[in-house]
XYZ file of C-alpha atoms in Angstrom:
686
model
C -38.422 16.513 11.730
C -34.790 15.240 12.045
C -31.984 17.515 10.777
C -29.108 16.214 8.459
C -25.803 17.821 7.834
C -24.041 17.181 4.739
C -20.359 18.134 4.631
C -18.865 18.715 1.161
C -15.385 20.144 0.027
C -16.341 23.272 -1.751
C -18.785 26.177 -1.373
C -19.807 25.935 -4.923
C -20.496 22.353 -4.524
C -22.887 22.985 -1.490
C -24.611 25.702 -3.243
C -25.663 22.907 -6.096
C -26.429 20.435 -3.676
C -28.511 22.730 -1.468
C -30.981 23.233 -4.153
C -31.699 19.622 -4.362
C -32.884 18.655 -0.880
C -35.472 19.899 1.768
C -35.167 22.267 4.532
C -34.174 19.318 6.990
C -30.749 19.441 5.064
C -27.961 21.664 5.810
C -25.121 21.703 3.403
C -21.625 23.009 4.495
C -18.133 23.021 3.058
C -14.829 22.068 4.799
C -12.778 23.915 1.969
C -10.438 21.070 1.166
C -8.308 19.286 4.011
C -8.761 20.231 7.323
C -5.756 18.304 8.623
C -2.102 17.532 7.120
C 1.067 16.435 7.950
C 2.983 19.664 9.638
C 5.149 21.712 6.863
C 7.907 22.197 9.646
C 8.983 18.418 10.054
C 8.981 15.009 8.404
C 5.413 14.607 9.655
C 5.908 10.767 10.622
C 7.434 8.638 13.513
C 10.164 6.361 11.682
C 10.850 4.800 15.133
C 7.167 3.850 16.065
C 6.262 2.252 12.544
C 5.969 5.389 10.628
C 2.709 6.657 12.329
C 1.966 10.031 10.559
C 1.359 13.152 12.972
C -1.591 15.049 12.008
C -2.183 18.727 12.798
C -4.896 20.807 11.969
C -4.300 23.308 8.857
C -3.696 26.659 9.915
C -6.673 29.096 9.310
C -9.235 26.346 9.711
C -10.037 26.883 13.393
C -12.711 29.075 12.605
C -14.296 26.915 9.892
C -14.054 24.008 12.250
C -15.686 25.848 15.087
C -18.706 26.518 12.958
C -18.940 22.813 11.618
C -18.811 21.514 15.413
C -21.774 23.686 15.935
C -23.830 22.279 12.990
C -22.868 18.819 13.872
C -24.378 19.312 17.721
C -27.610 20.090 16.165
C -27.378 17.648 13.478
C -29.294 13.939 13.890
C -27.290 12.420 11.001
C -24.101 13.597 9.132
C -23.115 12.780 5.597
C -19.641 13.246 4.359
C -20.115 13.889 0.810
C -16.359 14.767 -0.383
C -14.979 13.744 -3.875
C -15.555 10.167 -4.650
C -11.736 9.391 -4.828
C -8.921 8.378 -2.301
C -8.247 12.230 -1.543
C -11.872 12.571 -1.002
C -12.064 9.555 1.272
C -8.936 11.007 3.336
C -10.829 14.295 3.819
C -13.985 12.495 5.281
C -11.620 10.369 7.439
C -9.945 13.438 8.599
C -13.189 15.138 9.330
C -14.453 12.330 11.670
C -11.445 13.073 13.653
C -11.180 16.777 13.605
C -15.189 17.266 14.533
C -14.922 14.278 16.623
C -17.970 12.652 14.847
C -20.123 10.068 16.329
C -19.550 6.930 13.953
C -23.241 5.580 14.514
C -24.621 8.853 13.229
C -22.037 9.615 10.559
C -22.199 8.119 6.837
C -20.063 8.554 3.835
C -22.105 9.044 0.984
C -20.361 9.554 -2.974
C -22.123 10.636 -6.351
C -20.042 10.700 -9.502
C -22.301 13.581 -10.868
C -24.083 16.540 -8.990
C -27.640 15.814 -9.968
C -30.866 15.628 -7.915
C -30.927 11.964 -8.509
C -27.555 11.088 -7.885
C -27.387 12.816 -4.542
C -30.598 11.324 -3.464
C -29.562 7.893 -4.632
C -26.316 8.406 -2.784
C -28.065 9.212 0.682
C -30.026 5.825 0.188
C -26.623 4.031 -0.479
C -24.731 5.659 2.465
C -21.861 3.753 3.571
C -18.834 3.427 6.401
C -15.568 5.303 5.402
C -13.403 2.790 3.002
C -10.272 2.700 5.208
C -8.562 1.115 1.950
C -8.836 4.149 0.139
C -7.972 6.134 3.123
C -4.736 4.163 3.631
C -3.757 4.389 -0.198
C -3.815 8.152 0.204
C -1.907 8.071 3.403
C 0.656 5.819 1.893
C 1.199 8.469 -1.166
C 1.266 11.101 1.386
C 3.855 9.837 3.367
C 6.115 8.513 0.654
C 5.754 11.725 -1.154
C 6.564 13.648 1.893
C 9.660 11.181 2.577
C 11.116 11.850 -0.756
C 10.523 15.602 -0.590
C 11.712 16.248 2.887
C 14.668 13.972 2.772
C 16.245 15.129 -0.762
C 14.977 18.948 -1.076
C 17.479 19.756 1.769
C 19.877 18.502 0.209
C 19.436 20.142 -2.876
C 19.204 23.251 -0.962
C 22.676 22.836 0.595
C 24.244 21.635 -2.686
C 22.797 23.642 -5.088
C 20.530 26.559 -3.948
C 17.426 27.363 -1.603
C 13.905 27.108 -2.719
C 14.419 23.890 -4.846
C 12.436 20.614 -4.500
C 12.264 17.147 -5.419
C 9.272 14.830 -5.310
C 8.462 11.223 -6.189
C 6.605 11.809 -9.319
C 7.993 15.285 -10.555
C 11.521 14.160 -10.471
C 10.368 11.185 -12.709
C 8.775 13.640 -14.951
C 11.865 15.927 -15.212
C 14.159 12.874 -15.904
C 11.625 12.124 -18.860
C 11.878 15.473 -20.120
C 15.816 15.438 -19.899
C 15.976 12.097 -21.697
C 13.953 13.412 -24.627
C 15.992 16.541 -24.641
C 19.281 14.415 -24.872
C 17.720 12.137 -27.697
C 16.999 15.297 -29.658
C 20.441 16.627 -29.230
C 22.140 13.672 -30.147
C 20.067 12.974 -33.143
C 21.640 12.540 -36.579
C 19.527 13.351 -39.643
C 19.434 10.731 -42.226
C 19.106 11.894 -45.824
C 16.148 10.423 -48.119
C 14.695 11.579 -51.345
C 11.314 11.309 -52.457
C 9.962 11.443 -56.373
C 6.478 12.557 -57.307
C 4.963 12.350 -60.756
C 2.212 14.678 -62.468
C 0.044 13.199 -64.963
C -2.424 14.439 -67.138
C -5.456 12.321 -67.822
C -6.941 12.582 -71.082
C -10.574 11.253 -69.983
C -10.843 13.935 -67.423
C -8.387 16.767 -68.682
C -7.497 17.079 -64.932
C -3.979 16.410 -62.914
C -2.967 13.469 -60.884
C -0.050 13.460 -58.504
C 1.216 10.071 -57.535
C 4.136 9.307 -55.237
C 7.131 6.989 -56.096
C 6.926 3.391 -54.743
C 9.897 1.929 -55.697
C 11.535 -0.904 -57.917
C 12.173 -4.626 -56.850
C 10.982 -4.229 -53.404
C 13.178 -0.996 -52.548
C 11.217 2.067 -52.025
C 13.846 3.916 -49.926
C 16.011 6.535 -51.999
C 19.130 7.485 -49.562
C 20.839 9.874 -51.964
C 20.619 12.316 -54.646
C 22.373 9.881 -56.788
C 19.845 7.148 -56.348
C 16.955 9.933 -57.061
C 18.772 10.683 -60.298
C 19.164 7.008 -61.421
C 15.292 6.457 -60.954
C 14.439 9.677 -62.874
C 16.982 8.763 -65.609
C 15.378 5.330 -66.118
C 12.136 6.797 -66.176
C 12.675 9.084 -69.084
C 10.761 8.002 -72.167
C 9.096 5.286 -69.984
C 5.304 4.650 -70.644
C 3.230 4.898 -67.861
C 0.330 2.323 -67.241
C -2.473 2.263 -64.720
C -1.614 -1.519 -63.331
C -4.004 -1.949 -60.768
C -7.187 0.062 -59.226
C -8.484 -1.139 -55.810
C -11.759 0.297 -54.456
C -12.789 -0.380 -51.037
C -14.576 1.084 -47.742
C -12.874 1.860 -44.434
C -14.641 2.913 -41.324
C -13.000 5.304 -38.582
C -14.692 4.335 -34.783
C -16.291 6.930 -32.834
C -13.812 8.384 -30.057
C -14.166 7.019 -26.360
C -15.529 9.603 -23.884
C -12.945 11.477 -22.044
C -10.841 10.468 -19.160
C -8.861 12.786 -17.151
C -5.668 12.276 -19.256
C -7.640 12.401 -22.540
C -9.369 15.424 -21.603
C -6.111 17.507 -20.826
C -4.492 16.355 -23.876
C -7.310 17.433 -26.126
C -7.626 20.754 -24.225
C -3.817 21.340 -24.796
C -4.041 20.654 -28.795
C -7.550 22.161 -29.319
C -8.080 24.833 -27.032
C -4.420 25.625 -25.871
C -5.113 25.130 -22.399
C -2.320 24.231 -19.872
C -3.181 21.127 -17.740
C -3.922 23.334 -14.776
C -6.479 25.419 -16.263
C -8.323 22.564 -17.769
C -8.537 20.991 -14.343
C -9.631 24.448 -12.787
C -12.622 25.163 -15.484
C -13.367 21.148 -15.153
C -13.774 21.615 -11.620
C -16.179 24.685 -11.837
C -18.520 23.007 -14.421
C -18.494 19.903 -11.995
C -19.354 21.517 -8.727
C -21.904 24.009 -10.548
C -22.600 26.847 -12.090
C -25.678 29.161 -12.683
C -27.412 28.478 -15.765
C -30.428 30.421 -16.988
C -33.613 28.496 -16.863
C -32.022 25.680 -14.436
C -30.342 27.288 -11.436
C -27.092 26.337 -10.139
C -26.203 22.980 -11.658
C -23.203 20.682 -12.030
C -22.664 20.305 -15.877
C -19.975 17.600 -16.023
C -19.302 14.331 -14.054
C -16.305 13.803 -11.762
C -13.171 15.121 -13.453
C -10.555 12.802 -12.097
C -10.972 9.233 -13.566
C -9.169 6.913 -15.700
C -12.324 5.114 -16.591
C -14.178 5.332 -19.881
C -17.290 3.394 -18.526
C -20.429 5.081 -18.956
C -23.672 4.364 -16.786
C -26.767 2.540 -18.127
C -29.050 5.575 -17.682
C -26.577 7.962 -19.454
C -26.045 5.791 -22.107
C -29.802 5.294 -22.856
C -30.199 9.103 -22.575
C -27.585 10.022 -25.160
C -28.675 7.282 -27.311
C -32.201 8.822 -27.112
C -30.955 12.291 -27.864
C -28.941 11.020 -31.042
C -32.203 9.316 -32.317
C -34.457 12.291 -31.977
C -31.648 14.846 -33.514
C -29.824 12.766 -35.986
C -31.619 9.567 -36.554
C -31.391 5.996 -35.934
C -28.558 5.225 -38.500
C -26.284 7.570 -36.305
C -26.948 5.339 -33.115
C -24.047 2.897 -32.381
C -25.068 -0.644 -31.627
C -21.765 -1.525 -30.129
C -20.008 -0.672 -27.358
C -16.194 0.564 -27.077
C -13.875 0.038 -24.369
C -10.679 1.058 -23.379
C -8.173 -1.477 -23.912
C -5.183 -1.128 -21.295
C -2.838 -3.555 -19.402
C -3.153 -1.571 -16.483
C -5.770 -1.700 -13.626
C -8.275 1.087 -14.658
C -9.900 2.231 -11.636
C -13.497 1.748 -12.590
C -15.263 3.428 -9.684
C -16.087 6.110 -11.581
C -17.462 7.167 -15.300
C -15.724 8.705 -17.805
C -16.134 12.444 -18.082
C -19.475 13.442 -19.909
C -22.155 15.962 -19.399
C -24.569 15.550 -16.391
C -27.667 16.273 -18.657
C -27.219 15.472 -22.325
C -30.185 17.507 -23.352
C -28.586 20.565 -22.198
C -26.470 21.382 -25.413
C -23.746 23.742 -25.088
C -25.882 26.360 -27.212
C -28.444 26.622 -24.477
C -25.574 27.315 -21.747
C -23.336 29.888 -23.834
C -24.703 32.729 -22.363
C -24.591 31.662 -18.636
C -20.913 30.407 -19.189
C -17.714 32.221 -19.343
C -15.830 31.899 -22.982
C -13.555 29.150 -21.478
C -16.201 27.289 -19.767
C -18.322 27.113 -22.925
C -15.389 26.030 -24.873
C -14.563 23.128 -22.533
C -18.258 21.922 -21.873
C -18.922 22.079 -25.668
C -15.607 19.857 -26.271
C -16.801 17.171 -23.410
C -20.552 17.708 -24.573
C -19.412 16.964 -28.277
C -17.036 14.115 -27.270
C -19.693 12.165 -25.120
C -22.464 12.393 -27.675
C -19.901 11.214 -30.651
C -18.887 8.257 -28.221
C -22.449 6.915 -28.857
C -22.804 7.337 -32.386
C -22.156 4.909 -35.329
C -18.724 4.982 -37.037
C -17.916 7.081 -40.071
C -17.760 5.226 -43.338
C -15.353 6.232 -46.331
C -15.091 4.978 -49.801
C -11.737 4.424 -50.593
C -9.721 3.984 -54.010
C -5.988 2.899 -54.568
C -4.256 3.012 -57.899
C -0.828 1.506 -58.667
C 0.817 3.063 -61.902
C 3.845 0.950 -63.506
C 6.798 2.479 -65.888
C 9.824 0.480 -66.600
C 9.699 -1.908 -63.448
C 9.035 1.299 -61.233
C 5.984 2.078 -59.363
C 4.092 4.927 -58.249
C 0.607 5.014 -56.072
C -2.051 7.483 -55.469
C -5.137 6.910 -53.254
C -7.681 8.742 -51.557
C -10.898 8.723 -49.700
C -14.473 10.319 -49.549
C -17.000 10.614 -47.032
C -20.078 8.014 -47.541
C -21.805 8.572 -44.020
C -21.097 11.087 -41.372
C -21.627 8.960 -38.563
C -20.049 10.620 -35.358
C -18.288 13.288 -37.738
C -21.663 14.861 -37.698
C -20.984 15.977 -34.066
C -17.308 15.897 -33.446
C -14.051 16.281 -35.473
C -10.394 16.222 -34.155
C -8.806 17.968 -37.174
C -7.640 14.674 -38.516
C -10.934 13.615 -40.356
C -10.794 15.740 -43.482
C -10.571 13.324 -46.479
C -10.785 14.290 -50.111
C -10.463 12.234 -52.954
C -8.911 13.517 -56.444
C -11.878 12.876 -58.592
C -9.440 11.858 -61.242
C -8.952 8.222 -59.221
C -12.241 7.297 -59.762
C -12.322 7.937 -63.349
C -9.132 6.000 -64.062
C -9.430 2.334 -65.740
C -6.899 -0.553 -65.448
C -4.217 -0.649 -68.488
C -4.861 3.220 -69.144
C -1.791 4.920 -70.171
C -1.252 8.264 -68.619
C 0.942 11.305 -69.832
C 3.538 12.226 -67.694
C 4.042 15.997 -67.290
C 6.717 16.320 -64.766
C 8.966 14.315 -62.480
C 9.794 15.937 -59.072
C 12.726 14.622 -57.003
C 12.887 16.252 -53.311
C 15.437 16.158 -50.627
C 14.378 15.425 -46.966
C 16.009 14.400 -43.785
C 14.679 12.723 -40.841
C 13.509 14.459 -37.982
C 14.409 14.364 -34.228
C 11.792 13.321 -31.854
C 9.683 16.114 -30.947
C 9.885 18.339 -27.996
C 7.555 17.490 -25.134
C 4.272 19.769 -24.751
C 2.224 19.486 -21.817
C -0.257 17.089 -23.913
C 2.383 14.666 -24.848
C 3.874 14.701 -21.309
C 0.519 13.848 -19.545
C 0.079 11.083 -22.476
C 3.936 9.560 -21.792
C 3.259 9.958 -17.785
C -0.109 7.994 -18.321
C 1.311 5.154 -20.719
C 4.222 4.526 -18.409
C 2.111 4.607 -15.225
C 3.585 7.253 -13.641
C 1.008 9.239 -11.261
C -2.501 9.089 -11.412
C -5.134 11.352 -12.735
C -5.073 13.832 -9.969
C -1.452 14.194 -10.092
C -0.654 15.034 -13.733
C -1.835 18.727 -13.507
C 0.171 19.608 -10.183
C 3.395 17.562 -11.428
C 3.724 19.858 -14.534
C 2.805 22.873 -12.598
C 5.589 22.339 -10.244
C 8.572 21.929 -12.671
C 7.153 25.010 -14.251
C 6.980 26.765 -11.463
C 10.552 25.716 -9.758
C 11.796 27.097 -13.242
C 13.137 23.236 -13.660
C 11.834 23.648 -17.591
C 10.386 26.282 -19.694
C 7.659 26.500 -22.200
C 8.006 28.099 -25.509
C 5.141 28.079 -27.501
C 3.634 24.788 -26.678
C 7.272 23.057 -26.336
C 9.009 22.332 -23.107
C 12.404 22.806 -22.580
C 15.298 21.883 -19.767
C 16.698 25.016 -17.930
C 20.126 25.149 -16.603
C 18.495 24.834 -13.100
C 16.612 21.620 -14.383
C 19.548 20.065 -15.898
C 21.446 20.483 -12.320
C 18.965 19.081 -10.598
C 18.100 15.898 -12.751
C 21.920 15.151 -12.847
C 21.822 14.964 -9.032
C 18.748 12.845 -8.714
C 20.040 10.492 -11.519
C 23.438 10.112 -10.243
C 22.652 9.969 -6.615
C 19.075 8.636 -6.375
C 18.643 6.210 -9.431
C 16.044 4.337 -7.788
C 13.611 7.331 -7.049
C 13.991 8.764 -10.833
C 13.729 5.154 -12.353
C 10.542 4.736 -14.548
C 9.721 1.309 -13.741
C 10.031 1.596 -10.235
C 7.783 4.418 -9.877
C 5.147 2.738 -12.011
C 5.587 -0.171 -9.751
C 5.053 1.791 -6.451
C 1.822 3.203 -8.477
C 0.738 -0.367 -8.725
C 1.396 -1.040 -5.027
C -1.079 2.055 -4.014
C -3.585 0.449 -6.147
C -3.002 -2.942 -4.176
C -3.335 -0.866 -0.992
C -6.416 0.633 -2.254
C -8.136 -2.682 -3.362
C -7.318 -3.950 0.181
C -4.702 -6.366 -1.064
C -1.416 -4.776 0.660
C -0.983 -3.223 4.066
C -0.265 0.344 3.707
C 2.632 0.304 6.056
C 4.587 -2.593 4.465
C 5.075 -0.381 1.598
C 6.289 2.260 3.615
C 8.649 -0.080 5.352
C 10.187 -1.382 2.306
C 10.559 1.845 0.743
C 12.408 4.101 3.584
C 15.267 1.963 4.447
C 16.784 2.566 0.688
C 15.767 6.156 0.459
C 17.847 6.889 3.786
C 20.705 5.194 2.915
C 20.600 6.851 -0.376
C 20.261 10.560 1.102
C 22.989 9.731 3.950
C 25.565 8.579 1.169
C 24.693 11.659 -0.869
C 25.148 14.395 2.165
C 28.694 12.487 2.566
C 29.791 12.367 -1.346
C 27.901 15.074 -3.175
C 29.874 17.949 -3.981
C 28.178 21.470 -3.680
C 27.265 22.939 -7.207
C 29.077 26.126 -7.508
C 26.022 28.774 -8.440
C 27.694 31.660 -6.544
C 28.636 35.202 -7.088
C 31.640 34.575 -9.205
C 33.339 37.864 -9.751
C 34.077 39.005 -13.249
C 36.384 41.411 -15.095
C 33.498 43.452 -16.435
C 33.002 46.879 -15.105
C 29.606 48.360 -14.029
C 29.163 51.165 -16.090
C 27.056 52.897 -13.383
C 29.554 52.371 -10.290
C 32.787 51.162 -11.397
C 32.572 48.022 -9.193
C 33.495 44.599 -10.906
C 29.979 42.685 -11.963
C 29.624 39.358 -10.553
C 27.683 36.473 -11.736
C 24.175 35.852 -10.246
C 21.813 32.768 -10.744
C 18.363 33.748 -11.819
C 15.096 31.755 -12.464
C 16.487 31.184 -16.183
C 19.991 30.824 -15.297
C 23.350 33.052 -14.968
C 23.176 36.715 -15.253
C 25.559 39.889 -14.394
C 24.735 42.037 -11.386
C 26.422 44.660 -9.523
C 27.504 43.543 -6.179
C 26.768 46.921 -4.867
C 22.807 46.021 -4.571
C 20.577 47.376 -3.531
C 22.298 50.690 -3.828
C 23.151 49.990 -7.406
C 20.565 47.792 -9.430
C 22.545 47.403 -12.493
C 22.246 44.143 -14.472
C 23.333 42.839 -17.636
C 22.929 39.297 -19.503
C 25.908 36.933 -19.067
C 27.299 35.134 -21.884
C 29.546 32.167 -20.942
C 32.372 31.655 -23.383
C 33.221 28.006 -24.625
C 36.285 28.680 -25.933
C 35.422 28.265 -29.758
C 35.853 30.971 -32.283
C 32.782 32.066 -34.644
C 33.664 30.601 -38.379
C 32.039 33.595 -39.956
C 33.686 36.620 -37.990
C 36.213 35.475 -35.721
C 34.529 36.571 -32.483
C 33.850 34.052 -29.313
C 30.909 31.703 -29.226
C 29.239 32.031 -26.225
C 26.172 30.413 -24.270
C 23.102 32.456 -24.863
C 19.621 32.036 -23.628
C 16.012 32.607 -24.853
C 13.802 34.743 -22.986
C 12.330 31.902 -21.428
C 15.574 30.248 -20.483
C 16.299 27.565 -23.144
C 20.062 27.508 -23.954
C 21.477 27.923 -27.383
C 25.241 29.086 -28.742
C 25.643 32.171 -30.778
C 28.345 34.781 -31.904
C 29.090 37.177 -29.118
C 29.009 39.887 -32.089
C 25.389 39.384 -32.841
C 23.401 41.082 -34.388
C 26.043 41.968 -36.783
C 26.906 38.155 -36.779
C 24.120 35.555 -37.174
C 25.692 32.318 -36.135
C 23.661 30.272 -34.028
C 22.960 26.338 -33.200
C 21.246 24.766 -30.390
C 24.060 22.004 -29.972
C 27.568 22.769 -28.348
C 30.267 23.574 -31.172
C 33.438 21.569 -31.146
C 35.783 24.294 -32.221
C 36.244 22.197 -35.533
C 34.830 23.374 -39.050
C 33.093 20.895 -41.420
C 35.757 19.710 -44.219
C 32.556 19.473 -46.560
C 30.645 22.953 -45.866
C 33.053 25.121 -43.542
C 30.174 25.625 -40.985
C 30.656 24.536 -37.388
C 30.683 20.766 -36.190
C 28.866 20.176 -33.223
C 28.490 17.739 -30.371
C 25.596 15.119 -30.986
C 26.204 12.172 -28.496
C 29.455 10.565 -29.103
C 29.732 11.910 -32.992
C 30.383 15.100 -34.266
C 28.073 16.755 -37.026
C 27.812 19.723 -39.253
C 25.418 22.255 -37.798
C 23.650 22.622 -41.161
C 21.521 19.430 -41.255
C 21.756 20.028 -45.285
C 25.119 19.665 -45.510
C 24.758 15.708 -43.627
C 28.228 15.445 -42.833
C 29.096 13.200 -39.643
C 32.558 12.027 -37.851
C 32.528 9.348 -35.579
C 35.159 11.429 -33.571
C 33.468 13.112 -30.635
């Protein structure tokens, strides 16, 4: 009997696949990549058409030796690494590292680790797709070019340990641009009016919102609000119009990598990295009571929402049996996008829809269960009918002014029977359905309230992933490592769910924007991703991309080495005396910014917070306003006499007081604004 060797990436995957195949199949794992560019050098030869120089990864020698032994015994070798560019490249490297005979070596891929999928892939084995390999080579060389060219510059000009990256630097710029928008945002005042009515026919309350007069529905000041209230005094309130209708809410699409990361961040509070780690475990296989070791979900790196015909039919049969025919959709939803969606994979879905979350709960960790439940529910919901709501909208008139009140009630659950995203709650005030046109209403109270427009929200991991996807920056496999890198490098910090720039991140971003504008240009990076897609499709030769990119990068690096001044983050001596040894303390730079340390380290390990004065006096107590930082490194401005004095602002104070209320004026772009948003004072003088 012939012997077959299947090589996968992970031991968990090999264990799962081993269950499906007979004794004439041996399944082994490569534990990821076996060859890579050397860490000690650029890794390609610019003088010889950018040919990569691959070496065996340190520590892989013993593993490769054991693989070679099995290769010699095998009549046929199947390379079953992950079904993407990275997996294709790993298979290609295995061919070289193991010196595999092309005549007895084949590539197989499967989107889900099930018996049928694996056996079908063996029937459809193929040669390695060099277009996919070359797309991965192009990305690897491009990333190495950027990282190994610019990172040493940051070490020399700022501090060691920093890094730049083709995708991470763009992500950092996107965050920095958002922070600047927030800092420069000037709130705009507006007012709302609500009316509370008694309805005689029901003896219940009805609240309606002011809708305007003569086409104007915005109230920009308290004076305008008071004027409206005055005109409404003694007015007769009449139900002018009642509209009843129906609206539907479509079922959600099944998860892609991006939408899974976003939903997990919002619903489960998972960082992107954790989401991918747990999804990888569910994909590669877990031991489930009654089933053995099985892969519970399909491949986790995808930007497609396509579902196979078999999975679609199985899901609809499950819905029919458990919810009824009215809950089964007869429409196919598709993702609309201007981008070239890589449709080689399906969306992320359970491999067996009849294995419900409840059945596997006892076999999974808490986090594995929560993630599987989310994926399972989303997939089942995607094959269900839309939810249907009854809607009612009422318009109320008084002295030419209009108020509106509306609501909806759930008429048919549809997909909501399985999946709710927190935005699906809808309740109609029963009063609305009882009203009649021309009915007079009794006013109980008019309430006017001041509001201010809000700045853009700080990025969270979820919203950053969404922005990267919409802008075409990176691909499903890059979102999590990109965010992980900029957090681990201390370029940004997280407080609760929000992402903020650190002082170090601001320094690095400033250098990148000024010295390497092309690298951190969003459009350029998106275009580069599209070019890599063209390489994968076989439309562009991969070295053409490299040849066109390298000269401009080298020119920018050479120029920056000559012109860029060293950023002074050094041990600056202060007049603050160390109370433990009497030396003058120095300013050091740590992960979250500057701090005071004794120069006698390691003999004296005394450290203190460093508060940098900005030359502005506190308007409350006359002390100095200094730059402080939260525990996570986010900068703010506060009085040196805290906690006795609680003056604090996120924006840099100007030193001038607000002529309106006496608070500090702070810089917001090219304007000065009062630090108290409720005051609303703005000056054009910056």
